[in-house]
Coordinates of C-alpha atoms in Angstrom, one line a residue:
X131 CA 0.0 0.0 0.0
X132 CA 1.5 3.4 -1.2
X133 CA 1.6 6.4 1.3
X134 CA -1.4 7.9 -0.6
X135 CA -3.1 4.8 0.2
X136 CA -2.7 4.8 4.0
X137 CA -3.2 8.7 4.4
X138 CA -6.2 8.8 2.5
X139 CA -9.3 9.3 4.6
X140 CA -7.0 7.6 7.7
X141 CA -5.0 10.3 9.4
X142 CA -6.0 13.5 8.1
X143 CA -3.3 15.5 10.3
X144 CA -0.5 13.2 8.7
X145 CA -2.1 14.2 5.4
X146 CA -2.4 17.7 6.0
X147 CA 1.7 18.0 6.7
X148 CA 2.4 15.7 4.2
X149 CA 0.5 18.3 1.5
X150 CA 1.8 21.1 3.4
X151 CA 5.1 19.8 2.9
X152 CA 4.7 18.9 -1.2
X153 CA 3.2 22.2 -2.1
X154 CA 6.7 23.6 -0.2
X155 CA 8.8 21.3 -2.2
X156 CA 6.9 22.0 -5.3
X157 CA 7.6 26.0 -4.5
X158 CA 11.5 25.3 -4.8
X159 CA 11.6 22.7 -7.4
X160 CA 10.1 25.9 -9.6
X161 CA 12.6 28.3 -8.4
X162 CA 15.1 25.7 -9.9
X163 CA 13.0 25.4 -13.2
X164 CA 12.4 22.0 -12.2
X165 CA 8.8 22.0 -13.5
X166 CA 7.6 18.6 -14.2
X167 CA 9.2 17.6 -10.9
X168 CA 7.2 20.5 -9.3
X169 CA 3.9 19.2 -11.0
X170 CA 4.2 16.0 -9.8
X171 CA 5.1 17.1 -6.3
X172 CA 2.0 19.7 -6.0
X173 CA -0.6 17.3 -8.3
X174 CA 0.1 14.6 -5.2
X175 CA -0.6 17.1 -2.5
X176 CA -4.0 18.1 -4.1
X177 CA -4.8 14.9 -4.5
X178 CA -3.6 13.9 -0.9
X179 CA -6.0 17.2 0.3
X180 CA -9.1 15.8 -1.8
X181 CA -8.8 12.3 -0.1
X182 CA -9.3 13.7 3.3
X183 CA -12.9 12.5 4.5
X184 CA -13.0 13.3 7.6
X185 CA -12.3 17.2 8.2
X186 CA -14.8 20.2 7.2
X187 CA -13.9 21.4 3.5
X188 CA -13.9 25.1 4.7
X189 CA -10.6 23.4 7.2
X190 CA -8.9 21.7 3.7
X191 CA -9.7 25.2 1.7
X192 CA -6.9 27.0 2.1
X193 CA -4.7 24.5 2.0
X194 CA -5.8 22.9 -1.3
X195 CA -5.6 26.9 -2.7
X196 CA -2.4 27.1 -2.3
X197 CA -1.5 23.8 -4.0
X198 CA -3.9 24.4 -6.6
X199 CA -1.8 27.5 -7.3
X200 CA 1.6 25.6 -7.0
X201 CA 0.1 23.3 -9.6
X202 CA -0.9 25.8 -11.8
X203 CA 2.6 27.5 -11.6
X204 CA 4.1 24.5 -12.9
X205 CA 1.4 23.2 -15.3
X206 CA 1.8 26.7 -16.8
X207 CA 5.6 26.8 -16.8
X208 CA 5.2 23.2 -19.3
X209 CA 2.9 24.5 -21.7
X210 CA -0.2 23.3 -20.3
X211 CA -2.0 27.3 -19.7
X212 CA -5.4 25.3 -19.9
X213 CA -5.1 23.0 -17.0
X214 CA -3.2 26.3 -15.3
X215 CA -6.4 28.0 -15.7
X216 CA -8.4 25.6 -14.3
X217 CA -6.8 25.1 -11.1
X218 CA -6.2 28.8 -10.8
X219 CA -10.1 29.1 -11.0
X220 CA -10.7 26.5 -8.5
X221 CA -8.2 27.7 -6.0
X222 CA -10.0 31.2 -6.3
X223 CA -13.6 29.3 -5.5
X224 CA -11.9 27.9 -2.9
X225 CA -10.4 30.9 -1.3
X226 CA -14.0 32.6 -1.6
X227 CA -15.3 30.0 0.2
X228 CA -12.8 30.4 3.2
X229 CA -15.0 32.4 6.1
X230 CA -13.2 35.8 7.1
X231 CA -11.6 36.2 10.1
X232 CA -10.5 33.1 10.2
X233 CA -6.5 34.4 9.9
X234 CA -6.3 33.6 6.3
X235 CA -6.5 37.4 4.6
X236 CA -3.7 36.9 1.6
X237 CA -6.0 34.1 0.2
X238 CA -8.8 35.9 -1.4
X239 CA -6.3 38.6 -2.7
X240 CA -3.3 36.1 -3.5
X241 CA -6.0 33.6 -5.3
X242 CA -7.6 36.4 -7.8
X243 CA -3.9 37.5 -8.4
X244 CA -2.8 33.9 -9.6
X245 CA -6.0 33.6 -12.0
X246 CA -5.5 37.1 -13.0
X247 CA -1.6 36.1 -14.2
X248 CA -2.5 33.3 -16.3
X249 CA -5.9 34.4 -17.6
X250 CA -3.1 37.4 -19.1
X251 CA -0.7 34.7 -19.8
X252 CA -4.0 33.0 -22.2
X253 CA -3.9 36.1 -24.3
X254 CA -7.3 37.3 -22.0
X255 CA -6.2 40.6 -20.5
X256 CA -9.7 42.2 -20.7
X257 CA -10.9 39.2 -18.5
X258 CA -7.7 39.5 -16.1
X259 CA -7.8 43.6 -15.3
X260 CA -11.0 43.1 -12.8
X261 CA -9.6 40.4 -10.9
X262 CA -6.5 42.1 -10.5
X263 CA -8.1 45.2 -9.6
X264 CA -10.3 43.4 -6.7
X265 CA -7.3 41.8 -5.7
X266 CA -5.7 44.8 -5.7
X267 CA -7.9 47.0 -3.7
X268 CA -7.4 44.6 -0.8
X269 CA -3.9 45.0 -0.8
X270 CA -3.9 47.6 2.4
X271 CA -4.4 44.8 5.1
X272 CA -2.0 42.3 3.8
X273 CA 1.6 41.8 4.8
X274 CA 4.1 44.4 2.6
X275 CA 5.9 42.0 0.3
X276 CA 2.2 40.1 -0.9
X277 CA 0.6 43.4 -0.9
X278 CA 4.0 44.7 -3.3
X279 CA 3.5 41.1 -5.6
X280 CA 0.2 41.9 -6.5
X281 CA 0.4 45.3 -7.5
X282 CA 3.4 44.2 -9.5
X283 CA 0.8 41.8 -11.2
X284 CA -1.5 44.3 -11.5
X285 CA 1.0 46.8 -13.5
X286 CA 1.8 44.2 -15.3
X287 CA -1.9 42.9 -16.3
X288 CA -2.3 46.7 -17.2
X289 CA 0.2 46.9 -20.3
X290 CA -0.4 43.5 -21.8
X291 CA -4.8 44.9 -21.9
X292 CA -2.6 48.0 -23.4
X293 CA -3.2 50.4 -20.7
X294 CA 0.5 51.9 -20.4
X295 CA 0.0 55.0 -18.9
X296 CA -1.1 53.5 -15.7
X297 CA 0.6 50.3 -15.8
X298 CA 3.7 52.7 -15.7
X299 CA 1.9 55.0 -12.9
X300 CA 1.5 51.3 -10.7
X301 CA 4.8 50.3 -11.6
X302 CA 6.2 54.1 -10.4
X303 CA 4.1 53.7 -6.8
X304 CA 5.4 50.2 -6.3
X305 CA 8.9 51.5 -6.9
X306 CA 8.6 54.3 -3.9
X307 CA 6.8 51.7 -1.7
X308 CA 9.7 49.8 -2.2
X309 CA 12.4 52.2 -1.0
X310 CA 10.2 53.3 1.8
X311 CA 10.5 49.5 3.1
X312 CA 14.3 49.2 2.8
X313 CA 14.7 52.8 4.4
X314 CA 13.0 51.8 6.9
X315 CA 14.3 47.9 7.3
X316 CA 17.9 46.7 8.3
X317 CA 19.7 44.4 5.6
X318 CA 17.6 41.7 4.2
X319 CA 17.8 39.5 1.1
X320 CA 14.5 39.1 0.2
X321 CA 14.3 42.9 0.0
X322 CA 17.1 42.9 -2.6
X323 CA 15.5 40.3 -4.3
X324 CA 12.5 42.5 -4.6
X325 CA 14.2 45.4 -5.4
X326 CA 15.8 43.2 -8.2
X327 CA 12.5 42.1 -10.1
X328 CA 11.0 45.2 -9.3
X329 CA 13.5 47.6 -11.3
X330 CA 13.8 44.9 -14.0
X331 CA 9.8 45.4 -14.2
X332 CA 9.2 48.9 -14.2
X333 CA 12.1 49.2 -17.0
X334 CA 9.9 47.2 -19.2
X335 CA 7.1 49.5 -18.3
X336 CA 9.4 52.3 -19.4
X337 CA 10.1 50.5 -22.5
X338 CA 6.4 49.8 -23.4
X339 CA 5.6 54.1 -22.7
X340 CA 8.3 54.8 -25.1
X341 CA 10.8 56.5 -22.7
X342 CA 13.8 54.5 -24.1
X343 CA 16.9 56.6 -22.1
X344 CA 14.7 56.0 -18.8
X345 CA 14.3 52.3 -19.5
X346 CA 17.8 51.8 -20.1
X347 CA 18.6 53.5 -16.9
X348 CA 16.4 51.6 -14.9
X349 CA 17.7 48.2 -16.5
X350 CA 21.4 49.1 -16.1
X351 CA 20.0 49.0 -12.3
X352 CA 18.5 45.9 -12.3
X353 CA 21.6 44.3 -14.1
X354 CA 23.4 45.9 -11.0
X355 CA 20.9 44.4 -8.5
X356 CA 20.7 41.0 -9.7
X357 CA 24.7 41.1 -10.0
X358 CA 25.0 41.8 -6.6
X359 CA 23.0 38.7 -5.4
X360 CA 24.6 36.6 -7.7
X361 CA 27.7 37.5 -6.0
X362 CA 26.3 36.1 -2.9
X363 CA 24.6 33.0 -4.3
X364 CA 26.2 32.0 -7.9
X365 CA 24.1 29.2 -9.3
X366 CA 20.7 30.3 -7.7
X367 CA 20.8 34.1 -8.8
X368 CA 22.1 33.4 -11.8
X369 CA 19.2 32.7 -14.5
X370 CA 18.1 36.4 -13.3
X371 CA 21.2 38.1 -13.9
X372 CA 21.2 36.3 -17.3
X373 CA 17.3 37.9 -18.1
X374 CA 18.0 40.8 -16.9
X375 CA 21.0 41.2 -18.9
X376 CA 18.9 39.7 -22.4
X377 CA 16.4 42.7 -21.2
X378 CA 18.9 45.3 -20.7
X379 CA 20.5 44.8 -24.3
X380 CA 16.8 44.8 -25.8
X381 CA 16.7 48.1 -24.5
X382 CA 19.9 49.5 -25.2
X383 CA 19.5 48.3 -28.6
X384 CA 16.4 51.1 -28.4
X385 CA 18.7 53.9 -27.9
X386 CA 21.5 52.6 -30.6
X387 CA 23.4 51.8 -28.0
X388 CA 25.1 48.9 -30.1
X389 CA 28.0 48.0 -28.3
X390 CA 26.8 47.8 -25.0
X391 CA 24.0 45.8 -26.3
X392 CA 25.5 43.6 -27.6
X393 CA 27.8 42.9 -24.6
X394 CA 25.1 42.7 -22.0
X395 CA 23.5 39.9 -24.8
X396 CA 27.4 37.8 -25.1
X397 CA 27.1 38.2 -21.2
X398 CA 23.7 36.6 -20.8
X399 CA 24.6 33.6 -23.0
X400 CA 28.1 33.4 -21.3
X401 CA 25.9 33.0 -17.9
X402 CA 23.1 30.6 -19.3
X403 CA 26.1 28.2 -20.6
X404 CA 27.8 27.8 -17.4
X405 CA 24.0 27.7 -15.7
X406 CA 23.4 24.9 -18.2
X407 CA 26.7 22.7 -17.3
X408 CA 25.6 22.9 -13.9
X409 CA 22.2 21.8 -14.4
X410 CA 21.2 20.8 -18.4
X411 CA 17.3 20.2 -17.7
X412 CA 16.8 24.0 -15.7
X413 CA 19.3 25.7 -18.0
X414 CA 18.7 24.3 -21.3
X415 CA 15.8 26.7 -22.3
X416 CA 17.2 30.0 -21.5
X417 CA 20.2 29.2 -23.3
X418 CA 18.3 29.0 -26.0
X419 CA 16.4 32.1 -25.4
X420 CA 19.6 33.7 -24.6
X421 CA 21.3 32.7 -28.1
X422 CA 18.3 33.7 -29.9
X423 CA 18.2 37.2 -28.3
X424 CA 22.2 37.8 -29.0
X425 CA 21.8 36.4 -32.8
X426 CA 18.8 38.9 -33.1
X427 CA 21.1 41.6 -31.5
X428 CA 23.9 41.0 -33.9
X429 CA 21.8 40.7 -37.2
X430 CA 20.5 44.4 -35.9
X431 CA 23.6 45.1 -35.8
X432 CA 24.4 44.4 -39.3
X433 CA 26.6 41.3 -38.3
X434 CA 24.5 38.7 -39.6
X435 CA 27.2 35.8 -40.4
X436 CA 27.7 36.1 -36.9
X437 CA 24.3 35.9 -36.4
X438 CA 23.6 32.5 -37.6
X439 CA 25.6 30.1 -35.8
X440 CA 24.3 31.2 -32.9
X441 CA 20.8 31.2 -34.0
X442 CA 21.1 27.5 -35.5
X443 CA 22.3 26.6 -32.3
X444 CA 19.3 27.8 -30.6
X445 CA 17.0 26.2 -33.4
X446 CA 18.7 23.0 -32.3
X447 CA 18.1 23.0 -28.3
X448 CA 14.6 24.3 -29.0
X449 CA 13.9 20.9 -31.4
X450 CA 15.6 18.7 -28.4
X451 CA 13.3 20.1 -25.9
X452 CA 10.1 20.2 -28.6
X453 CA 11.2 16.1 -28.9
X454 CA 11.4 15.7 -24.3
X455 CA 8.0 17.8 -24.4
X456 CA 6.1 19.2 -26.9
X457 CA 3.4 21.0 -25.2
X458 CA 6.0 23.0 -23.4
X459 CA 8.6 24.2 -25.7
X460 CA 6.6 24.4 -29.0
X461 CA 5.5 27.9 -29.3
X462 CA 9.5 28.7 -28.4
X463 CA 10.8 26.5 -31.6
X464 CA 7.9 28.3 -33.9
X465 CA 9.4 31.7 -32.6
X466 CA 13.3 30.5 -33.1
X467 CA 12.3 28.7 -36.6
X468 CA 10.7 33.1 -37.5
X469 CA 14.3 34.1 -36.5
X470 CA 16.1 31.5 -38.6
X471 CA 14.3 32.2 -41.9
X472 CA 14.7 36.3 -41.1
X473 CA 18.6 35.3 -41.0
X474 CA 18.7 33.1 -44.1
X475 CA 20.6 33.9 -46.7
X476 CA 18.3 32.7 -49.9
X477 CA 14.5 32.1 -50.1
X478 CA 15.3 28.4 -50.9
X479 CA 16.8 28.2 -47.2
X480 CA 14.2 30.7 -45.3
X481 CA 10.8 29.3 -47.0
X482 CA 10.6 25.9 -46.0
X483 CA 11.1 27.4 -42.2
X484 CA 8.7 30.1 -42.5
X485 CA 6.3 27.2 -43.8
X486 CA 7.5 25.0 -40.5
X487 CA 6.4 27.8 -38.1
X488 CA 3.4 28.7 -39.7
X489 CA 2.4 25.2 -38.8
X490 CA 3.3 25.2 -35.8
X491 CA 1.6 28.3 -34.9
X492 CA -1.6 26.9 -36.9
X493 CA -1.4 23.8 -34.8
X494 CA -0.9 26.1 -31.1
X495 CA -3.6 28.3 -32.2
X496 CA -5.9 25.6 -32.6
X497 CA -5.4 24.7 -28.8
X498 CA -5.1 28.3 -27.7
X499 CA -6.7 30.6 -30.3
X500 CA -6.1 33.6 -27.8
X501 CA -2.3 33.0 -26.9
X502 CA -1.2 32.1 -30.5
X503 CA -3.5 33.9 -33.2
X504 CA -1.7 37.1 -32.5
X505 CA 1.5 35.0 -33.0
X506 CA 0.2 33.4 -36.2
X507 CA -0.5 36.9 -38.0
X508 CA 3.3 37.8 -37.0
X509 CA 4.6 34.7 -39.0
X510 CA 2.0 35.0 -42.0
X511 CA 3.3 38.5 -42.4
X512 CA 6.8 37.4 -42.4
X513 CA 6.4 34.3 -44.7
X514 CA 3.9 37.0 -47.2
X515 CA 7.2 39.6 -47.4
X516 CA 8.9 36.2 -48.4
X517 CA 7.0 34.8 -51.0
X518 CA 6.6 38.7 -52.0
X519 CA 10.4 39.1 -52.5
X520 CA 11.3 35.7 -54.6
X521 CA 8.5 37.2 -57.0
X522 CA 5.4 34.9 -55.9
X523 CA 2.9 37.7 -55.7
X524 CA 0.0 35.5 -55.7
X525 CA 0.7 33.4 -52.7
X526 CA 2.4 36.5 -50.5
X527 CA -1.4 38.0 -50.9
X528 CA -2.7 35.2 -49.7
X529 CA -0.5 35.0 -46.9
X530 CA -0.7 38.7 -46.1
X531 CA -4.4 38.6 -46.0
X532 CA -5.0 35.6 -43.6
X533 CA -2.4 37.8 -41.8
X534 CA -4.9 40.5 -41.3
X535 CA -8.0 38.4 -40.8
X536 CA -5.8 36.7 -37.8
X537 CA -4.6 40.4 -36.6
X538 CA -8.3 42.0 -37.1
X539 CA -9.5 38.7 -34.5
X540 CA -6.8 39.3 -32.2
X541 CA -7.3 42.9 -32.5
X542 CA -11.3 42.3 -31.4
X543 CA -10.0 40.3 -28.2
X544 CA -7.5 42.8 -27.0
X545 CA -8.1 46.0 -29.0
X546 CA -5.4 48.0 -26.9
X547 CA -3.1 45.5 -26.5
X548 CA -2.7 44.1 -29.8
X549 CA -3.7 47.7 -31.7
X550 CA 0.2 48.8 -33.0
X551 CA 0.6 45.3 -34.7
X552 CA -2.3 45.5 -35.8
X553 CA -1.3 48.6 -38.0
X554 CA 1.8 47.3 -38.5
X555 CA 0.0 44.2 -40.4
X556 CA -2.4 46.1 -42.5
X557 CA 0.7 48.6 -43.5
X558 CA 2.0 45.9 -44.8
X559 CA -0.5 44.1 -46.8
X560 CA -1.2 47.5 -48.4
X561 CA 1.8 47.7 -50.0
X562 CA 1.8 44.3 -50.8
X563 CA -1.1 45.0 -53.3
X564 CA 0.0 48.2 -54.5
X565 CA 3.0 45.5 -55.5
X566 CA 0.8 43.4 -56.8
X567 CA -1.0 46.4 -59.2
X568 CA -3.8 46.5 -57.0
X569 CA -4.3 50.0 -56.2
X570 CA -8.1 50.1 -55.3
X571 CA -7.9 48.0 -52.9
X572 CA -4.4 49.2 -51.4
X573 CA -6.4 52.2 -50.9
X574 CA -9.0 50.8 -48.8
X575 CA -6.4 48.9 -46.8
X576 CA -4.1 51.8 -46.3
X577 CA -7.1 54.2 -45.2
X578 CA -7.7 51.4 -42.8
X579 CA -4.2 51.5 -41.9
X580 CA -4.2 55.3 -41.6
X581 CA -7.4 54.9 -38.9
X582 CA -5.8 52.4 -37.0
X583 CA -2.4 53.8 -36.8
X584 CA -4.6 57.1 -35.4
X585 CA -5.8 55.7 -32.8
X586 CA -2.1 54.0 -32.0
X587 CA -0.5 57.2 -31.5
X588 CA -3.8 58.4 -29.5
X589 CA -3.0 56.0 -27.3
X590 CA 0.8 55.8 -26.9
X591 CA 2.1 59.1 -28.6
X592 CA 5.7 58.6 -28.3
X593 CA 5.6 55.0 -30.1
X594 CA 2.9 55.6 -32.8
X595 CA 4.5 58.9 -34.4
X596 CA 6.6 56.7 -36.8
X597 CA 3.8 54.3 -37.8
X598 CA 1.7 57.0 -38.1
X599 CA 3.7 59.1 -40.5
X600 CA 4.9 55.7 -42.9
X601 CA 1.0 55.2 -43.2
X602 CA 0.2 58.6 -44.5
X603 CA 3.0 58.3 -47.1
X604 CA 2.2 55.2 -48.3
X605 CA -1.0 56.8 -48.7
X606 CA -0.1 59.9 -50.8
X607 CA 2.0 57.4 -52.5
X608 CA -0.8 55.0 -53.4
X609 CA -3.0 58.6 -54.2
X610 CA -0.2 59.7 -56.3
X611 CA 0.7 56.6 -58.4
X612 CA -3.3 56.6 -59.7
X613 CA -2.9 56.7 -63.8
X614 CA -5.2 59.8 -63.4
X615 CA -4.8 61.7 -60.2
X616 CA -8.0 64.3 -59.8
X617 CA -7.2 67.6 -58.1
X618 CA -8.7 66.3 -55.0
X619 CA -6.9 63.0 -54.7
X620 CA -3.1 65.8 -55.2
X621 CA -4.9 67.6 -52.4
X622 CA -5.1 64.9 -49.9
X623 CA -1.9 63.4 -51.3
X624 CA -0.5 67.0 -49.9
X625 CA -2.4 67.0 -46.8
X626 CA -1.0 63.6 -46.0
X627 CA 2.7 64.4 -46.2
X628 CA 2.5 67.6 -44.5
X629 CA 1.1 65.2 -41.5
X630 CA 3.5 62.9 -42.4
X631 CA 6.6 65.4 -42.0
X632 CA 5.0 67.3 -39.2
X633 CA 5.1 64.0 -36.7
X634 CA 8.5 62.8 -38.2
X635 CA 9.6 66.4 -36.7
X636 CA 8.0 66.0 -34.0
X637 CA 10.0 62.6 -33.2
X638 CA 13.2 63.6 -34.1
X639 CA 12.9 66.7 -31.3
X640 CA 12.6 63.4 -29.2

């Protein structure tokens, strides 16, 4: 008889310890990216927690929360966002359930938190901003570090549903709150940790608002932060030196700051390698990541021979890890297959790998039309500038409209989040057709283009002035190259540029 066997029903004290104990287990097997391990260690202390017979359900509640959570942690970390979901719903009934006052206040608040995270994670921002908002308001009567979690959470629920401004404005508050703590605390690691993920966050909300110099000021820090832990414990603060380092140079790269870049991106692979000799199964996929991020760096760069051994390399762990467990690392080898094809030297070599990973992203979005449409529509548009550029109009139209149908969908489910893309894609496909000797319906697409790209820069000024002004010029272009232009047609051609040049101004005063 297993241990499961002779808990169940028998000893529910015994159980409850034993859970306690695997849901504790299961929290530091994921710090270690030890994820199936940590599933299997949390799935046996929910199941352990359902056996019990013999003690109240409102008693077993918060208990089975928390390893519902743990289980969704890891079940997300392998690929698996569904069952994620699911168990992050059912921890939250759970934790609504639970009677107050009866000493368990981060439940309710901690719960909503969780399901908000991986409802964003499922491409459903909308869904996630009102349970991150409940679970933020509650925030003032639990302990400082939960309380400084979940508005982290909530800043960043904010910017994927496209709502910068005051994903930044959270991100800014959480900051202060921050300092206020250490000013007023003696030495403690877990505040440098914090500290850490917190300035690593709030450059990204930088980056998102378009205030590149700020963002890479605010990385630099949290290259600094996560160095300084690292000093203290190598191998455990290590794979967040190494992100934070792959974040910094995305930034940098921003401001044209090549060289520095590109160091901070030879760095972060340097680190992942040695994390990987230590530990193959926990370091294997952000040495990929980390490759892929330095290839991309260097092809930017203008160094693209470079470029692609490191990128092959990374095609080749992601195909490894694809074969171990598919569900978990395939959306990774569509994204690393994109970057392989952009690096290609002839159509005959990039093709045939565009074609892979629009597969694969056909195939994800199929089990996750919310996560991987959006995905999808980046890779159509790709593979349509492809086929465009070895001459096969026909098919690159094709392409480049499925492209916008998937980017119009994705647009409907997330409208801010997803809206510059989604001007990006119709750009695009406009001047696809006017390729193609399609000028009536160029027009249509690029006045559609125009609207869209309006209510970009509406919504994030600094980022949509460029997209903005290319889609008026295309457009006086389009209005231009008409066999007969009519006086009115010149007029708005006019009208366009003027906008056109009076935004590109307008960006260059930075």
């Amino acid at each position: 008889m297993d241990w499961l066997s002779r808990l169940r029903g028998e000893d529910p004290v015994a159980a409850r310890w034993r859970a306690a104990a695997l849901v504790n287990e299961a929290t530091e097997l994921s710090k270690t990216n030890r994820h199936t391990e940590a599933a299997t260690a949390s799935e046996q202390a929910v199941s352990l927690l359902r056996a019990i017979r013999r003690v109240p359900r409102t008693e077993i509640a918060p208990l089975l929360a928390h390893a519902l959570v743990r289980h969704s942690i890891a079940l997300a970390a392998l690929g698996d966002l569904a069952g994620a979901l699911r168990d992050a719903e059912e921890a939250l009934e759970l934790a609504q359930a639970v009677p107050t006052g009866s000493g368990h206040s981060e439940l309710l608040p901690t719960t909503r938190a969780n399901l908000a995270f991986w409802l964003m994670k499922s491409g459903r921002a909308a869904d996630a901003v009102p349970h991150i908002r409940a679970a933020a308001d509650s925030t003032a009567r639990l302990p400082e570090g939960a309380a400084a979690w979940i508005q982290g959470t909530l800043a960043q629920v904010l910017a994927a549903a496209g709502e910068d401004a005051e994903a930044l404005a959270v991100s800014d508050r959480n900051r202060i709150a921050l300092q206020r703590r250490v000013e007023a605390t003696t030495a403690d690691v877990a505040l440098d940790v914090e500290q850490a993920r917190a300035a690593a966050n709030h450059a990204g909300r930088l980056f998102e608002a378009g205030r590149w110099q700020e963002a890479a000021e605010t990385a630099a820090e949290a290259v600094a932060r996560h160095r300084a832990l690292a000093a203290r414990d190598r191998l455990g603060r290590l794979p967040n030196l190494a992100m934070a380092l792959t974040n910094q140079a995305v930034i940098l790269s921003k401001v044209s700051r090549w060289e520095e870049s590109l160091a901070a991106s030879e760095e972060a692979v340097t680190l992942q390698r040695e994390i990987t000799t230590a530990d193959p199964v926990a370091g294997l996929p952000g040495l990929a990541a980390a490759l892929s991020s330095y290839a991309t760096g260097l092809a930017a760069a203008d160094r693209i021979a470079e470029a692609r051994p490191l990128m092959a390399e990374s095609l080749e762990i992601r195909r490894a890890l694809v074969a171990a467990d598919r569900g978990a690392h395939l959306g990774k080898l569509a994204e690393v297959l994109s970057n392989c094809a952009f690096l290609a030297e002839t159509g005959e070599e990039n093709l045939p790998l565009y074609e892979e990973a629009v597969r694969l992203r056909r195939e994800l979005s199929a089990q996750n039309r919310a996560v991987h449409l959006p995905w999808l529509a980046r890779v159509l548009n790709l593979y349509a500038n492809q086929l465009a550029a070895v001459g096969r109009l026909g098919p690159a139209l094709d392409a480049g409209h499925e492209a916008v149908e998937s980017a119009r969908e994705s647009f409907a489910a997330n409208r801010a989040g997803f809206l510059p893309y989604h001007a990006f894609v119709l750009r695009e496909q406009a001047r696809r057709l006017d390729e193609a000797g399609q000028p009536a319906v160029a027009i249509a697409l690029g006045a559609e283009a125009v609207a869209v790209c309006r209510e970009a820069l509406g919504a994030n000024r600094v980022r949509g002035l460029s997209g903005l002004a290319t889609a008026l010029n295309q457009q006086a272009g389009r209005l231009l190259a008409l066999p007969a232009v009519s006086v009115r047609q010149a007029e708005e051609a006019a009208a366009l540029r003027s906008e056109a040049a009076a935004l590109l101004a307008e960006r260059d005063r930075g």
